[in-house]
Each structure stands twice: as structure tokens, then as C-alpha cells.
PDB file of C-alpha atoms in Angstrom:
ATOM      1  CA  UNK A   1     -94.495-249.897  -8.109  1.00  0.00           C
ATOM      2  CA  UNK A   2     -93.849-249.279 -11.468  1.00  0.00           C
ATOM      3  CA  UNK A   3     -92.543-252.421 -14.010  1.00  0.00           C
ATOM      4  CA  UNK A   4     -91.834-250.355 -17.069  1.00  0.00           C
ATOM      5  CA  UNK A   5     -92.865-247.170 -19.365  1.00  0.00           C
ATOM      6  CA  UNK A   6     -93.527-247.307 -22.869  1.00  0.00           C
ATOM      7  CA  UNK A   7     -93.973-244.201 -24.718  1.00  0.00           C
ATOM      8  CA  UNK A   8     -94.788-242.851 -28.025  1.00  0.00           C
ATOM      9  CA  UNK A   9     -95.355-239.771 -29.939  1.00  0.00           C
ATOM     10  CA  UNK A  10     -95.775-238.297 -33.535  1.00  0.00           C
ATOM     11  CA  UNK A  11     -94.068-235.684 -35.012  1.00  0.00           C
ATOM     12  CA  UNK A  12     -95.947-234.270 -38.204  1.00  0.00           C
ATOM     13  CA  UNK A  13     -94.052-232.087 -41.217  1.00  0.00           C
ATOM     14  CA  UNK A  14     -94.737-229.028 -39.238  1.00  0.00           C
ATOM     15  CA  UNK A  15     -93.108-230.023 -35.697  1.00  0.00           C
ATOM     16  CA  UNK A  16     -89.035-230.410 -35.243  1.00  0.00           C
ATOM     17  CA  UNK A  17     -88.309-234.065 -34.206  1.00  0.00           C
ATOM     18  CA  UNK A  18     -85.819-232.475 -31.697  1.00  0.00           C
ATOM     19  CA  UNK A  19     -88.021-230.295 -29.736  1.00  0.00           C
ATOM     20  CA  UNK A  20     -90.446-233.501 -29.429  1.00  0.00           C
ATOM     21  CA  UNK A  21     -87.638-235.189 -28.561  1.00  0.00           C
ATOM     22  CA  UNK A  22     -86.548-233.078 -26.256  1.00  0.00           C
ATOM     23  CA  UNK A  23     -90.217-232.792 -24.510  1.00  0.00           C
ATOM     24  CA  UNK A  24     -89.650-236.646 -24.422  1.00  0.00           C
ATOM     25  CA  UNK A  25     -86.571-235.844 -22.255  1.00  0.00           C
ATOM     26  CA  UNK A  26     -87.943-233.305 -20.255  1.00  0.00           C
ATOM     27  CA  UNK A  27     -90.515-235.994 -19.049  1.00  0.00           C
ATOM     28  CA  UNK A  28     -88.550-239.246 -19.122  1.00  0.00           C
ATOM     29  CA  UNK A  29     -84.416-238.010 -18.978  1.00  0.00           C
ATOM     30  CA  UNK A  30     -83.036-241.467 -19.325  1.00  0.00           C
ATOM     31  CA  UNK A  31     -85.371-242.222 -22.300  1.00  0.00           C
ATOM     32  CA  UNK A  32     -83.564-243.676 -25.201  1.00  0.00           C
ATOM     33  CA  UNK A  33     -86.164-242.632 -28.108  1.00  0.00           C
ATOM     34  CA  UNK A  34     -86.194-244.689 -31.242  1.00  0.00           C
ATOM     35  CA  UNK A  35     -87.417-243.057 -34.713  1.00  0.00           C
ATOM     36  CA  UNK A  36     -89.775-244.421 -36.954  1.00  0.00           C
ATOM     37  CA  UNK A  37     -91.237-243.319 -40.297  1.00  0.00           C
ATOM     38  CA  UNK A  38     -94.502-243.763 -41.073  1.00  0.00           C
ATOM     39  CA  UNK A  39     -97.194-241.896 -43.965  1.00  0.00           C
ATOM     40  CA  UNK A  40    -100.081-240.472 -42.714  1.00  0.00           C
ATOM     41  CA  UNK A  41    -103.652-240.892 -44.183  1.00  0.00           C
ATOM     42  CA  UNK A  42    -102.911-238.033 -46.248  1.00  0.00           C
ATOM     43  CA  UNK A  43     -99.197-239.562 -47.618  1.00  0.00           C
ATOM     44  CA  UNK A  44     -97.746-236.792 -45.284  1.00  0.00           C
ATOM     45  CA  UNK A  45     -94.875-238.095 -43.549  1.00  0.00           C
ATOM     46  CA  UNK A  46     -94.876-238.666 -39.821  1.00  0.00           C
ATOM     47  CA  UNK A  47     -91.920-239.755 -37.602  1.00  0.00           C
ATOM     48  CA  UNK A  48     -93.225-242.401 -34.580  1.00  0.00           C
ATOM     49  CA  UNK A  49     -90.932-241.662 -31.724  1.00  0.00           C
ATOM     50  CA  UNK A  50     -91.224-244.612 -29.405  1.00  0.00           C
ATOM     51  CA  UNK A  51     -89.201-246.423 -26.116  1.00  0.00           C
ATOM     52  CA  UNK A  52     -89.357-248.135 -23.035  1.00  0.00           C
ATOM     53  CA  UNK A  53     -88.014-247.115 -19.557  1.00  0.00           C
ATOM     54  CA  UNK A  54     -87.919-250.151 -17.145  1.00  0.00           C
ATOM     55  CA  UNK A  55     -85.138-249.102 -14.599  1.00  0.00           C
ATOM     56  CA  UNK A  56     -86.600-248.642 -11.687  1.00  0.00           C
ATOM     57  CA  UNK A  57     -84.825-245.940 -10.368  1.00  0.00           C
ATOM     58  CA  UNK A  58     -85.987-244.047 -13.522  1.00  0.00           C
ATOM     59  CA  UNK A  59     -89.439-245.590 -12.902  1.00  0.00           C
ATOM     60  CA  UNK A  60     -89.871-244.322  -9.703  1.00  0.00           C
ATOM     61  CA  UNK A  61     -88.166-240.698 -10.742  1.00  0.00           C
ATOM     62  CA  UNK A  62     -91.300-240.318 -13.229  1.00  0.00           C
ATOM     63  CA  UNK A  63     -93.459-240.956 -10.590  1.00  0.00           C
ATOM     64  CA  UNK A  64     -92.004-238.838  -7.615  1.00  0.00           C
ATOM     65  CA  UNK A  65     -91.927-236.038 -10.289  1.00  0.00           C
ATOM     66  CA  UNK A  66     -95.506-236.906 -11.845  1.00  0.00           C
ATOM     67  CA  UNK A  67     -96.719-236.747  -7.738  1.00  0.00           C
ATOM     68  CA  UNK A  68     -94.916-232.925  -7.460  1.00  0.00           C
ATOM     69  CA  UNK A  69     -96.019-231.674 -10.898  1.00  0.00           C
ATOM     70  CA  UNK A  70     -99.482-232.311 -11.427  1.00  0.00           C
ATOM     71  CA  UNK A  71    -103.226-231.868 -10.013  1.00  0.00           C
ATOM     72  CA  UNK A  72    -103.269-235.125  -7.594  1.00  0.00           C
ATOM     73  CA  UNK A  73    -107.313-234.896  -7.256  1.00  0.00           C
ATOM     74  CA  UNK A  74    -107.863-234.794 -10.978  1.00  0.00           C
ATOM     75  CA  UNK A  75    -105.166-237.492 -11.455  1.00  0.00           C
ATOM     76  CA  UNK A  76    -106.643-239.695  -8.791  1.00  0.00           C
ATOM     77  CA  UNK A  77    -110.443-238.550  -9.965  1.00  0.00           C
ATOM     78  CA  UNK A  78    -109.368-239.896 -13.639  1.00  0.00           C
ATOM     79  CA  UNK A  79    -107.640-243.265 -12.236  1.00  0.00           C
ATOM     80  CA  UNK A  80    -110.044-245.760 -13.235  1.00  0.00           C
ATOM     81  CA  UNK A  81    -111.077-244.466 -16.206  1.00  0.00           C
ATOM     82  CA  UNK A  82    -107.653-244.139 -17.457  1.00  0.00           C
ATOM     83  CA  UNK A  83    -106.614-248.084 -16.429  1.00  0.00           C
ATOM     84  CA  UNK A  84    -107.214-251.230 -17.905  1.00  0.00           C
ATOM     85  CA  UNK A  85    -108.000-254.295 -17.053  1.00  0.00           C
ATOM     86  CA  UNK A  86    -104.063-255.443 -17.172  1.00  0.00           C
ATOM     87  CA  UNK A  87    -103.170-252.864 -15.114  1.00  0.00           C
ATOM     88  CA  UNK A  88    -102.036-250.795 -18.122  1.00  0.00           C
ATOM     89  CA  UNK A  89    -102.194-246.991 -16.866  1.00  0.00           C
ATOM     90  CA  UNK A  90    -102.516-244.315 -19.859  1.00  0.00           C
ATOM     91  CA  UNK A  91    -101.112-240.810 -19.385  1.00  0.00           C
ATOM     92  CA  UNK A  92    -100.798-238.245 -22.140  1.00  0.00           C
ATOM     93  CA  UNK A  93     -99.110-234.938 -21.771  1.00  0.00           C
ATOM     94  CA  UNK A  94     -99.007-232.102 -23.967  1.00  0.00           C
ATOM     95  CA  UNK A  95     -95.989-231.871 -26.126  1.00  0.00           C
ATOM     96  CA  UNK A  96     -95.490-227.842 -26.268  1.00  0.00           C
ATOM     97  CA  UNK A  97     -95.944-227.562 -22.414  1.00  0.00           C
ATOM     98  CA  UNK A  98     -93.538-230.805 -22.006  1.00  0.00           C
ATOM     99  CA  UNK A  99     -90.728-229.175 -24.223  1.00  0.00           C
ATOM    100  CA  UNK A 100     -90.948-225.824 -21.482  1.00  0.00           C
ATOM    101  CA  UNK A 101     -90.922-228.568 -18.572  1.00  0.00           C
ATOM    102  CA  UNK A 102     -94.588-228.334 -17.800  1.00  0.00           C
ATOM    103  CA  UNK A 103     -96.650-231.538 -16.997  1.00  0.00           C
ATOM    104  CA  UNK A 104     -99.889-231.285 -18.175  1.00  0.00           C
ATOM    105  CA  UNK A 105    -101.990-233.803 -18.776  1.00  0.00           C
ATOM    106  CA  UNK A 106    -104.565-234.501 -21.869  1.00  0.00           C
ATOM    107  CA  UNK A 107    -107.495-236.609 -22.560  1.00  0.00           C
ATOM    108  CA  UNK A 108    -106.770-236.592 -25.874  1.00  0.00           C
ATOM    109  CA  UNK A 109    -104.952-234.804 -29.020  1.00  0.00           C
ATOM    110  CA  UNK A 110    -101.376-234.448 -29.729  1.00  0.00           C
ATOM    111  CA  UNK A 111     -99.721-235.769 -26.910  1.00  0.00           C
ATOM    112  CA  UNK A 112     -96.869-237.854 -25.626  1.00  0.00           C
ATOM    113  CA  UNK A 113     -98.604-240.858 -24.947  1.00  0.00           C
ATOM    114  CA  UNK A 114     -97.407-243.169 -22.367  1.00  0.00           C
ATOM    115  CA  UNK A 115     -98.604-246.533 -21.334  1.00  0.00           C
ATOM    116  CA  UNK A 116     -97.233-247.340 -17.545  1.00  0.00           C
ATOM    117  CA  UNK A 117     -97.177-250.778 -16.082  1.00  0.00           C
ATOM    118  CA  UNK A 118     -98.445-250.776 -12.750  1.00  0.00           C
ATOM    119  CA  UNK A 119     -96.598-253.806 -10.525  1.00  0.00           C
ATOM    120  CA  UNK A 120     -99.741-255.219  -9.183  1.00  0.00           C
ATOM    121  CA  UNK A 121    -100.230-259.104  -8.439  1.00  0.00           C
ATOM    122  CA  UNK A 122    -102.538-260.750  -9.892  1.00  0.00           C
ATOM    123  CA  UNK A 123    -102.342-258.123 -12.645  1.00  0.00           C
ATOM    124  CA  UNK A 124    -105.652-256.659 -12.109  1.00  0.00           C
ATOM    125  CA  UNK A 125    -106.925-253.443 -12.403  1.00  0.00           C
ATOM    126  CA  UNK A 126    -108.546-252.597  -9.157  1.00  0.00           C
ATOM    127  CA  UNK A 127    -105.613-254.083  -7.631  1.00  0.00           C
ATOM    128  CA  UNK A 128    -103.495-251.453  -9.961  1.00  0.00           C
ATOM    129  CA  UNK A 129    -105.968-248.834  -9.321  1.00  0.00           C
ATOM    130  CA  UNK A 130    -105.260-249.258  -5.040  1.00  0.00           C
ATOM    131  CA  UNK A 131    -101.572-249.000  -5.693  1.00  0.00           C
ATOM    132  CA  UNK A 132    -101.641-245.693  -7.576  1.00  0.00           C
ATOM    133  CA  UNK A 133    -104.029-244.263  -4.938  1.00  0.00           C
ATOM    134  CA  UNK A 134    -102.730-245.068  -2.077  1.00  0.00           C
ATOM    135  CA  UNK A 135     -99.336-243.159  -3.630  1.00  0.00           C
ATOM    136  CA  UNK A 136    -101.389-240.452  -4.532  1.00  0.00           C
ATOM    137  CA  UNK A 137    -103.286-239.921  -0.936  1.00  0.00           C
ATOM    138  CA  UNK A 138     -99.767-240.238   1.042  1.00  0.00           C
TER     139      UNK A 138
END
């Protein structure tokens, strides 16, 4: 159901690339994370932590555990909003909660953001959008 993961988080002067790392993990275990400097608007220095998971035995992990770990009617209640047109699917979860192995879910801030291919065809959103709930409601 699910062609790949891409995900992507920053880690300002303040936060240990590690423990975001590690929240990475907690959420994606087979993640390999890549590092990335980068200077904030400021000149402060931020690290871009970025990947892809496309197994889909991993794939389908994230989602079994996404299915067991969050709210299911807010998830499905936010499922259009949070798709586009490609069949793109945007999830953010909090870092501090993901480094103690909690799943929750943001609409915005500091977050692990992750951008999750649904397998739909055509690649359409509404088409996406059935997929996810039909998942959600079984």
C-alpha cells in the first residue's frame, strides 16, 4: 500500500543529533538517516537529517504500528487535508515524544516530517485517500 517514506527533520544548536536520531529510529527502525548541514536565517547552524524507506516490509511495519499507536478517527478525520493531489500523504510527529516511543502527531512545529507515498493507480488523491481509509476502518 505503501511505495516509499521519505523523511526529514532539523536539529538546531540546542537539540543532540543523536536523540533526534534516535526518535527517527524509534519511528522508522530500518531508517538509514543521512546528515546535512545547513545555516539558519539567523547563521545558526542546523543539521537536516533526511532518508527514504522503500522496503516494503518496513513500509508496511510503519503502518501496522502507525494503525496501533495513534487516534484512528483524528487520523482518518485529517486524511484529506493532509494528502495531495499525487497521492503524497504528510505526517509529522513530535520529536521529544518520538525519542520516548510515543506517536503523536502535529499539524505543525518541530517535527519529524514524513512524506508517504500512497500506491494508488492512477496516482490520484481520492484514489490515495480510499486506500488509507479503508485500512483505517478495518
Amino acid at each position: 500500500m505503501i511505495h516509499n517514506i521519505k523523511f526529514r527533520a532539523f536539529v538546531y544548536e540546542d537539540e543532540s543529533a543523536d536523540e533526534i536520531s534516535q526518535a527517527i529510529l524509534n519511528i522508522l527502525p530500518e531508517a538509514e538517516i543521512e546528515a546535512e548541514e545547513a545555516e539558519g536565517l539567523l547563521e545558526n547552524k542546523i543539521l537536516i537529517l533526511t532518508g527514504v524507506v522503500s522496503k516494503k516490509r518496513y513500509t508496511k511495519a510503519f503502518f501496522n504500528t502507525l494503525l496501533e499507536s495513534v487516534d484512528l478517527d483524528k487520523l482518518n478525520d485529517d486524511l484529506e487535508r493532509k494528502m495531495d493531489e499525487k497521492g503524497n500523504w504528510f505526517l509529522r510527529f513530535d520529536k521529544s515524544d518520538a525519542f520516548d516511543e510515543k506517536w503523536t502527531i502535529l499539524d505543525n512545529g518541530d517535527s519529524i516530517h514524513l512524506k508517504v507515498k500512497i500506491a494508488a493507480f492512477p496516482a490520484k488523491k481520492q484514489i490515495a485517500v480510499d486506500k488509507v481509509r479503508e485500512a483505517i476502518l478495518n
